[in-house]
């Protein structure tokens, strides 16, 4: 089924209306950096999902929690999303 009848897609930029300049750029014109209070940076080994429960195995990472950095070699997580 051809649903493009009467439409001109060549003039539209992909995702052009998704973000406004105020949401993406700071007052200096540079992209805004999001700041997170707590975060985990690591490589993942395995991710399993069953309905709303996620089981994740992480390795070689850092967890920044309450202003402290915690290095780890292996971490197992269970998340309810």
PDB file of N, CA and C in Angstrom:
ATOM      1  N   UNK A   1       0.848  -1.171   0.000  1.00  0.00           N
ATOM      2  CA  UNK A   1       0.000   0.000   0.000  1.00  0.00           C
ATOM      3  C   UNK A   1       0.892   1.231   0.000  1.00  0.00           C
ATOM      4  N   UNK A   2       0.631   2.158  -0.901  1.00  0.00           N
ATOM      5  CA  UNK A   2       1.425   3.380  -1.007  1.00  0.00           C
ATOM      6  C   UNK A   2       0.688   4.506  -0.291  1.00  0.00           C
ATOM      7  N   UNK A   3       1.217   4.924   0.880  1.00  0.00           N
ATOM      8  CA  UNK A   3       0.594   5.977   1.685  1.00  0.00           C
ATOM      9  C   UNK A   3       1.246   7.329   1.454  1.00  0.00           C
ATOM     10  N   UNK A   4       2.086   7.451   0.440  1.00  0.00           N
ATOM     11  CA  UNK A   4       2.827   8.693   0.226  1.00  0.00           C
ATOM     12  C   UNK A   4       2.136   9.612  -0.771  1.00  0.00           C
ATOM     13  N   UNK A   5       0.949   9.273  -1.215  1.00  0.00           N
ATOM     14  CA  UNK A   5       0.244  10.082  -2.210  1.00  0.00           C
ATOM     15  C   UNK A   5      -0.001  11.493  -1.686  1.00  0.00           C
ATOM     16  N   UNK A   6       0.425  12.490  -2.443  1.00  0.00           N
ATOM     17  CA  UNK A   6       0.191  13.885  -2.071  1.00  0.00           C
ATOM     18  C   UNK A   6       1.171  14.430  -1.055  1.00  0.00           C
ATOM     19  N   UNK A   7       2.197  13.662  -0.663  1.00  0.00           N
ATOM     20  CA  UNK A   7       3.162  14.116   0.330  1.00  0.00           C
ATOM     21  C   UNK A   7       4.511  14.344  -0.341  1.00  0.00           C
ATOM     22  N   UNK A   8       5.217  15.363   0.114  1.00  0.00           N
ATOM     23  CA  UNK A   8       6.548  15.646  -0.402  1.00  0.00           C
ATOM     24  C   UNK A   8       7.546  15.504   0.740  1.00  0.00           C
ATOM     25  N   UNK A   9       8.204  14.344   0.793  1.00  0.00           N
ATOM     26  CA  UNK A   9       9.119  14.048   1.891  1.00  0.00           C
ATOM     27  C   UNK A   9      10.521  14.600   1.653  1.00  0.00           C
ATOM     28  N   UNK A  10      10.840  14.998   0.441  1.00  0.00           N
ATOM     29  CA  UNK A  10      12.187  15.465   0.137  1.00  0.00           C
ATOM     30  C   UNK A  10      12.529  16.767   0.841  1.00  0.00           C
ATOM     31  N   UNK A  11      11.545  17.579   1.199  1.00  0.00           N
ATOM     32  CA  UNK A  11      11.798  18.876   1.816  1.00  0.00           C
ATOM     33  C   UNK A  11      11.888  18.809   3.340  1.00  0.00           C
ATOM     34  N   UNK A  12      11.580  17.663   3.940  1.00  0.00           N
ATOM     35  CA  UNK A  12      11.575  17.556   5.397  1.00  0.00           C
ATOM     36  C   UNK A  12      12.875  16.925   5.884  1.00  0.00           C
ATOM     37  N   UNK A  13      13.473  17.535   6.911  1.00  0.00           N
ATOM     38  CA  UNK A  13      14.634  16.937   7.539  1.00  0.00           C
ATOM     39  C   UNK A  13      14.162  15.881   8.519  1.00  0.00           C
ATOM     40  N   UNK A  14      14.862  14.768   8.556  1.00  0.00           N
ATOM     41  CA  UNK A  14      14.530  13.695   9.469  1.00  0.00           C
ATOM     42  C   UNK A  14      14.681  14.172  10.913  1.00  0.00           C
ATOM     43  N   UNK A  15      13.652  13.973  11.725  1.00  0.00           N
ATOM     44  CA  UNK A  15      13.629  14.354  13.148  1.00  0.00           C
ATOM     45  C   UNK A  15      13.768  15.851  13.369  1.00  0.00           C
ATOM     46  N   UNK A  16      13.458  16.667  12.394  1.00  0.00           N
ATOM     47  CA  UNK A  16      13.668  18.103  12.522  1.00  0.00           C
ATOM     48  C   UNK A  16      12.786  18.742  13.586  1.00  0.00           C
ATOM     49  N   UNK A  17      11.634  18.183  13.870  1.00  0.00           N
ATOM     50  CA  UNK A  17      10.738  18.784  14.850  1.00  0.00           C
ATOM     51  C   UNK A  17      10.822  18.156  16.224  1.00  0.00           C
ATOM     52  N   UNK A  18      11.775  17.225  16.432  1.00  0.00           N
ATOM     53  CA  UNK A  18      11.832  16.512  17.698  1.00  0.00           C
ATOM     54  C   UNK A  18      12.341  17.371  18.853  1.00  0.00           C
ATOM     55  N   UNK A  19      13.404  18.118  18.630  1.00  0.00           N
ATOM     56  CA  UNK A  19      14.021  18.905  19.693  1.00  0.00           C
ATOM     57  C   UNK A  19      14.093  20.364  19.282  1.00  0.00           C
ATOM     58  N   UNK A  20      13.806  21.233  20.231  1.00  0.00           N
ATOM     59  CA  UNK A  20      13.972  22.650  19.947  1.00  0.00           C
ATOM     60  C   UNK A  20      15.386  23.059  20.353  1.00  0.00           C
ATOM     61  N   UNK A  21      15.857  24.167  19.851  1.00  0.00           N
ATOM     62  CA  UNK A  21      17.216  24.636  20.156  1.00  0.00           C
ATOM     63  C   UNK A  21      17.391  24.899  21.642  1.00  0.00           C
ATOM     64  N   UNK A  22      16.339  25.363  22.333  1.00  0.00           N
ATOM     65  CA  UNK A  22      16.451  25.637  23.769  1.00  0.00           C
ATOM     66  C   UNK A  22      16.665  24.359  24.560  1.00  0.00           C
ATOM     67  N   UNK A  23      16.117  23.226  24.088  1.00  0.00           N
ATOM     68  CA  UNK A  23      16.255  21.965  24.801  1.00  0.00           C
ATOM     69  C   UNK A  23      17.646  21.366  24.631  1.00  0.00           C
ATOM     70  N   UNK A  24      18.288  21.624  23.515  1.00  0.00           N
ATOM     71  CA  UNK A  24      19.538  20.959  23.161  1.00  0.00           C
ATOM     72  C   UNK A  24      20.764  21.830  23.386  1.00  0.00           C
ATOM     73  N   UNK A  25      20.657  23.132  23.116  1.00  0.00           N
ATOM     74  CA  UNK A  25      21.818  24.016  23.192  1.00  0.00           C
ATOM     75  C   UNK A  25      21.756  24.917  24.419  1.00  0.00           C
ATOM     76  N   UNK A  26      22.921  25.192  24.989  1.00  0.00           N
ATOM     77  CA  UNK A  26      23.016  26.113  26.108  1.00  0.00           C
ATOM     78  C   UNK A  26      23.077  27.546  25.619  1.00  0.00           C
ATOM     79  N   UNK A  27      23.263  28.495  26.528  1.00  0.00           N
ATOM     80  CA  UNK A  27      23.314  29.914  26.171  1.00  0.00           C
ATOM     81  C   UNK A  27      24.530  30.256  25.312  1.00  0.00           C
ATOM     82  N   UNK A  28      25.576  29.419  25.377  1.00  0.00           N
ATOM     83  CA  UNK A  28      26.772  29.664  24.575  1.00  0.00           C
ATOM     84  C   UNK A  28      26.707  28.997  23.197  1.00  0.00           C
ATOM     85  N   UNK A  29      25.607  28.335  22.887  1.00  0.00           N
ATOM     86  CA  UNK A  29      25.446  27.689  21.590  1.00  0.00           C
ATOM     87  C   UNK A  29      26.017  26.284  21.536  1.00  0.00           C
ATOM     88  N   UNK A  30      26.664  25.849  22.608  1.00  0.00           N
ATOM     89  CA  UNK A  30      27.212  24.495  22.675  1.00  0.00           C
ATOM     90  C   UNK A  30      26.147  23.539  23.205  1.00  0.00           C
ATOM     91  N   UNK A  31      26.239  22.256  22.855  1.00  0.00           N
ATOM     92  CA  UNK A  31      25.262  21.284  23.376  1.00  0.00           C
ATOM     93  C   UNK A  31      25.309  21.210  24.897  1.00  0.00           C
ATOM     94  N   UNK A  32      24.125  21.108  25.517  1.00  0.00           N
ATOM     95  CA  UNK A  32      24.043  20.979  26.966  1.00  0.00           C
ATOM     96  C   UNK A  32      24.532  19.592  27.379  1.00  0.00           C
ATOM     97  N   UNK A  33      25.219  19.541  28.499  1.00  0.00           N
ATOM     98  CA  UNK A  33      25.618  18.268  29.069  1.00  0.00           C
ATOM     99  C   UNK A  33      24.675  17.956  30.221  1.00  0.00           C
ATOM    100  N   UNK A  34      24.111  16.758  30.185  1.00  0.00           N
ATOM    101  CA  UNK A  34      23.239  16.344  31.276  1.00  0.00           C
ATOM    102  C   UNK A  34      24.106  15.917  32.448  1.00  0.00           C
ATOM    103  N   UNK A  35      23.685  16.268  33.635  1.00  0.00           N
ATOM    104  CA  UNK A  35      24.413  15.884  34.823  1.00  0.00           C
ATOM    105  C   UNK A  35      23.547  14.919  35.618  1.00  0.00           C
ATOM    106  N   UNK A  36      24.156  13.811  35.999  1.00  0.00           N
ATOM    107  CA  UNK A  36      23.465  12.803  36.776  1.00  0.00           C
ATOM    108  C   UNK A  36      24.107  12.710  38.144  1.00  0.00           C
ATOM    109  N   UNK A  37      23.277  12.554  39.152  1.00  0.00           N
ATOM    110  CA  UNK A  37      23.777  12.454  40.511  1.00  0.00           C
ATOM    111  C   UNK A  37      24.456  11.107  40.740  1.00  0.00           C
ATOM    112  N   UNK A  38      23.778  10.029  40.391  1.00  0.00           N
ATOM    113  CA  UNK A  38      24.299   8.676  40.553  1.00  0.00           C
ATOM    114  C   UNK A  38      24.284   7.977  39.198  1.00  0.00           C
ATOM    115  N   UNK A  39      25.343   7.216  38.908  1.00  0.00           N
ATOM    116  CA  UNK A  39      25.385   6.511  37.626  1.00  0.00           C
ATOM    117  C   UNK A  39      26.354   5.331  37.708  1.00  0.00           C
ATOM    118  N   UNK A  40      26.229   4.428  36.738  1.00  0.00           N
ATOM    119  CA  UNK A  40      27.121   3.281  36.605  1.00  0.00           C
ATOM    120  C   UNK A  40      27.626   3.247  35.169  1.00  0.00           C
ATOM    121  N   UNK A  41      28.939   3.131  35.015  1.00  0.00           N
ATOM    122  CA  UNK A  41      29.565   2.953  33.706  1.00  0.00           C
ATOM    123  C   UNK A  41      30.288   1.612  33.726  1.00  0.00           C
ATOM    124  N   UNK A  42      29.942   0.722  32.781  1.00  0.00           N
ATOM    125  CA  UNK A  42      30.543  -0.602  32.762  1.00  0.00           C
ATOM    126  C   UNK A  42      30.281  -1.285  31.429  1.00  0.00           C
ATOM    127  N   UNK A  43      30.961  -2.406  31.211  1.00  0.00           N
ATOM    128  CA  UNK A  43      30.673  -3.268  30.071  1.00  0.00           C
ATOM    129  C   UNK A  43      29.638  -4.288  30.522  1.00  0.00           C
ATOM    130  N   UNK A  44      28.747  -4.651  29.601  1.00  0.00           N
ATOM    131  CA  UNK A  44      27.781  -5.672  29.978  1.00  0.00           C
ATOM    132  C   UNK A  44      28.212  -7.019  29.418  1.00  0.00           C
ATOM    133  N   UNK A  45      27.946  -8.071  30.191  1.00  0.00           N
ATOM    134  CA  UNK A  45      28.221  -9.432  29.750  1.00  0.00           C
ATOM    135  C   UNK A  45      26.957 -10.110  29.262  1.00  0.00           C
ATOM    136  N   UNK A  46      25.868  -9.910  30.028  1.00  0.00           N
ATOM    137  CA  UNK A  46      24.621 -10.604  29.714  1.00  0.00           C
ATOM    138  C   UNK A  46      23.437  -9.774  30.177  1.00  0.00           C
ATOM    139  N   UNK A  47      22.362  -9.785  29.377  1.00  0.00           N
ATOM    140  CA  UNK A  47      21.127  -9.097  29.738  1.00  0.00           C
ATOM    141  C   UNK A  47      19.968 -10.056  29.473  1.00  0.00           C
ATOM    142  N   UNK A  48      19.159 -10.303  30.501  1.00  0.00           N
ATOM    143  CA  UNK A  48      17.962 -11.133  30.368  1.00  0.00           C
ATOM    144  C   UNK A  48      16.757 -10.343  30.827  1.00  0.00           C
ATOM    145  N   UNK A  49      15.636 -10.538  30.114  1.00  0.00           N
ATOM    146  CA  UNK A  49      14.393  -9.865  30.512  1.00  0.00           C
ATOM    147  C   UNK A  49      13.272 -10.881  30.518  1.00  0.00           C
ATOM    148  N   UNK A  50      12.492 -10.844  31.582  1.00  0.00           N
ATOM    149  CA  UNK A  50      11.290 -11.663  31.687  1.00  0.00           C
ATOM    150  C   UNK A  50      10.193 -10.751  32.201  1.00  0.00           C
ATOM    151  N   UNK A  51       9.261 -10.410  31.315  1.00  0.00           N
ATOM    152  CA  UNK A  51       8.195  -9.442  31.566  1.00  0.00           C
ATOM    153  C   UNK A  51       8.792  -8.111  31.999  1.00  0.00           C
ATOM    154  N   UNK A  52       8.618  -7.699  33.257  1.00  0.00           N
ATOM    155  CA  UNK A  52       9.135  -6.403  33.704  1.00  0.00           C
ATOM    156  C   UNK A  52      10.422  -6.527  34.516  1.00  0.00           C
ATOM    157  N   UNK A  53      10.942  -7.725  34.688  1.00  0.00           N
ATOM    158  CA  UNK A  53      12.144  -7.934  35.479  1.00  0.00           C
ATOM    159  C   UNK A  53      13.354  -8.132  34.555  1.00  0.00           C
ATOM    160  N   UNK A  54      14.399  -7.362  34.795  1.00  0.00           N
ATOM    161  CA  UNK A  54      15.631  -7.422  34.023  1.00  0.00           C
ATOM    162  C   UNK A  54      16.741  -7.949  34.930  1.00  0.00           C
ATOM    163  N   UNK A  55      17.558  -8.872  34.409  1.00  0.00           N
ATOM    164  CA  UNK A  55      18.753  -9.354  35.103  1.00  0.00           C
ATOM    165  C   UNK A  55      19.942  -9.000  34.226  1.00  0.00           C
ATOM    166  N   UNK A  56      20.899  -8.276  34.810  1.00  0.00           N
ATOM    167  CA  UNK A  56      22.025  -7.750  34.051  1.00  0.00           C
ATOM    168  C   UNK A  56      23.327  -8.137  34.749  1.00  0.00           C
ATOM    169  N   UNK A  57      24.281  -8.628  33.965  1.00  0.00           N
ATOM    170  CA  UNK A  57      25.630  -8.905  34.466  1.00  0.00           C
ATOM    171  C   UNK A  57      26.572  -7.869  33.859  1.00  0.00           C
ATOM    172  N   UNK A  58      27.253  -7.124  34.737  1.00  0.00           N
ATOM    173  CA  UNK A  58      28.186  -6.084  34.310  1.00  0.00           C
ATOM    174  C   UNK A  58      29.597  -6.465  34.729  1.00  0.00           C
ATOM    175  N   UNK A  59      30.603  -5.936  33.997  1.00  0.00           N
ATOM    176  CA  UNK A  59      31.990  -6.197  34.384  1.00  0.00           C
ATOM    177  C   UNK A  59      32.837  -4.948  34.169  1.00  0.00           C
ATOM    178  N   UNK A  60      33.916  -4.871  34.923  1.00  0.00           N
ATOM    179  CA  UNK A  60      34.928  -3.816  34.778  1.00  0.00           C
ATOM    180  C   UNK A  60      34.302  -2.423  34.700  1.00  0.00           C
ATOM    181  N   UNK A  61      33.761  -1.951  35.820  1.00  0.00           N
ATOM    182  CA  UNK A  61      33.090  -0.667  35.785  1.00  0.00           C
ATOM    183  C   UNK A  61      33.303   0.178  37.021  1.00  0.00           C
ATOM    184  N   UNK A  62      32.600   1.302  37.012  1.00  0.00           N
ATOM    185  CA  UNK A  62      32.625   2.237  38.129  1.00  0.00           C
ATOM    186  C   UNK A  62      31.186   2.670  38.417  1.00  0.00           C
ATOM    187  N   UNK A  63      30.849   2.703  39.699  1.00  0.00           N
ATOM    188  CA  UNK A  63      29.542   3.194  40.145  1.00  0.00           C
ATOM    189  C   UNK A  63      29.791   4.478  40.934  1.00  0.00           C
ATOM    190  N   UNK A  64      29.172   5.575  40.515  1.00  0.00           N
ATOM    191  CA  UNK A  64      29.287   6.854  41.218  1.00  0.00           C
ATOM    192  C   UNK A  64      27.989   7.046  42.001  1.00  0.00           C
ATOM    193  N   UNK A  65      28.064   6.872  43.326  1.00  0.00           N
ATOM    194  CA  UNK A  65      26.880   6.911  44.181  1.00  0.00           C
ATOM    195  C   UNK A  65      27.156   7.838  45.356  1.00  0.00           C
ATOM    196  N   UNK A  66      26.264   8.819  45.546  1.00  0.00           N
ATOM    197  CA  UNK A  66      26.374   9.784  46.649  1.00  0.00           C
ATOM    198  C   UNK A  66      27.748  10.446  46.702  1.00  0.00           C
ATOM    199  N   UNK A  67      28.283  10.806  45.527  1.00  0.00           N
ATOM    200  CA  UNK A  67      29.545  11.525  45.475  1.00  0.00           C
ATOM    201  C   UNK A  67      30.792  10.657  45.596  1.00  0.00           C
ATOM    202  N   UNK A  68      30.644   9.349  45.760  1.00  0.00           N
ATOM    203  CA  UNK A  68      31.766   8.433  45.890  1.00  0.00           C
ATOM    204  C   UNK A  68      31.847   7.531  44.658  1.00  0.00           C
ATOM    205  N   UNK A  69      33.065   7.209  44.216  1.00  0.00           N
ATOM    206  CA  UNK A  69      33.278   6.279  43.114  1.00  0.00           C
ATOM    207  C   UNK A  69      33.620   4.908  43.676  1.00  0.00           C
ATOM    208  N   UNK A  70      32.968   3.875  43.153  1.00  0.00           N
ATOM    209  CA  UNK A  70      33.223   2.501  43.552  1.00  0.00           C
ATOM    210  C   UNK A  70      33.595   1.714  42.300  1.00  0.00           C
ATOM    211  N   UNK A  71      34.811   1.172  42.285  1.00  0.00           N
ATOM    212  CA  UNK A  71      35.266   0.359  41.173  1.00  0.00           C
ATOM    213  C   UNK A  71      34.870  -1.094  41.427  1.00  0.00           C
ATOM    214  N   UNK A  72      34.499  -1.816  40.369  1.00  0.00           N
ATOM    215  CA  UNK A  72      34.157  -3.223  40.526  1.00  0.00           C
ATOM    216  C   UNK A  72      34.619  -4.008  39.304  1.00  0.00           C
ATOM    217  N   UNK A  73      34.849  -5.287  39.523  1.00  0.00           N
ATOM    218  CA  UNK A  73      35.223  -6.162  38.416  1.00  0.00           C
ATOM    219  C   UNK A  73      34.011  -6.925  37.902  1.00  0.00           C
ATOM    220  N   UNK A  74      33.013  -7.168  38.764  1.00  0.00           N
ATOM    221  CA  UNK A  74      31.800  -7.858  38.342  1.00  0.00           C
ATOM    222  C   UNK A  74      30.620  -7.397  39.192  1.00  0.00           C
ATOM    223  N   UNK A  75      29.469  -7.197  38.559  1.00  0.00           N
ATOM    224  CA  UNK A  75      28.267  -6.771  39.272  1.00  0.00           C
ATOM    225  C   UNK A  75      27.052  -7.453  38.639  1.00  0.00           C
ATOM    226  N   UNK A  76      26.165  -7.984  39.472  1.00  0.00           N
ATOM    227  CA  UNK A  76      24.910  -8.550  39.010  1.00  0.00           C
ATOM    228  C   UNK A  76      23.776  -7.656  39.495  1.00  0.00           C
ATOM    229  N   UNK A  77      22.844  -7.329  38.604  1.00  0.00           N
ATOM    230  CA  UNK A  77      21.750  -6.417  38.934  1.00  0.00           C
ATOM    231  C   UNK A  77      20.423  -7.071  38.593  1.00  0.00           C
ATOM    232  N   UNK A  78      19.412  -6.756  39.376  1.00  0.00           N
ATOM    233  CA  UNK A  78      18.030  -7.124  39.064  1.00  0.00           C
ATOM    234  C   UNK A  78      17.213  -5.850  39.115  1.00  0.00           C
ATOM    235  N   UNK A  79      16.505  -5.564  38.038  1.00  0.00           N
ATOM    236  CA  UNK A  79      15.737  -4.327  37.920  1.00  0.00           C
ATOM    237  C   UNK A  79      14.292  -4.632  37.612  1.00  0.00           C
ATOM    238  N   UNK A  80      13.377  -3.910  38.241  1.00  0.00           N
ATOM    239  CA  UNK A  80      11.945  -3.953  37.903  1.00  0.00           C
ATOM    240  C   UNK A  80      11.634  -2.674  37.172  1.00  0.00           C
ATOM    241  N   UNK A  81      11.230  -2.776  35.930  1.00  0.00           N
ATOM    242  CA  UNK A  81      10.980  -1.596  35.115  1.00  0.00           C
ATOM    243  C   UNK A  81       9.523  -1.495  34.783  1.00  0.00           C
TER     244      UNK A  81
END
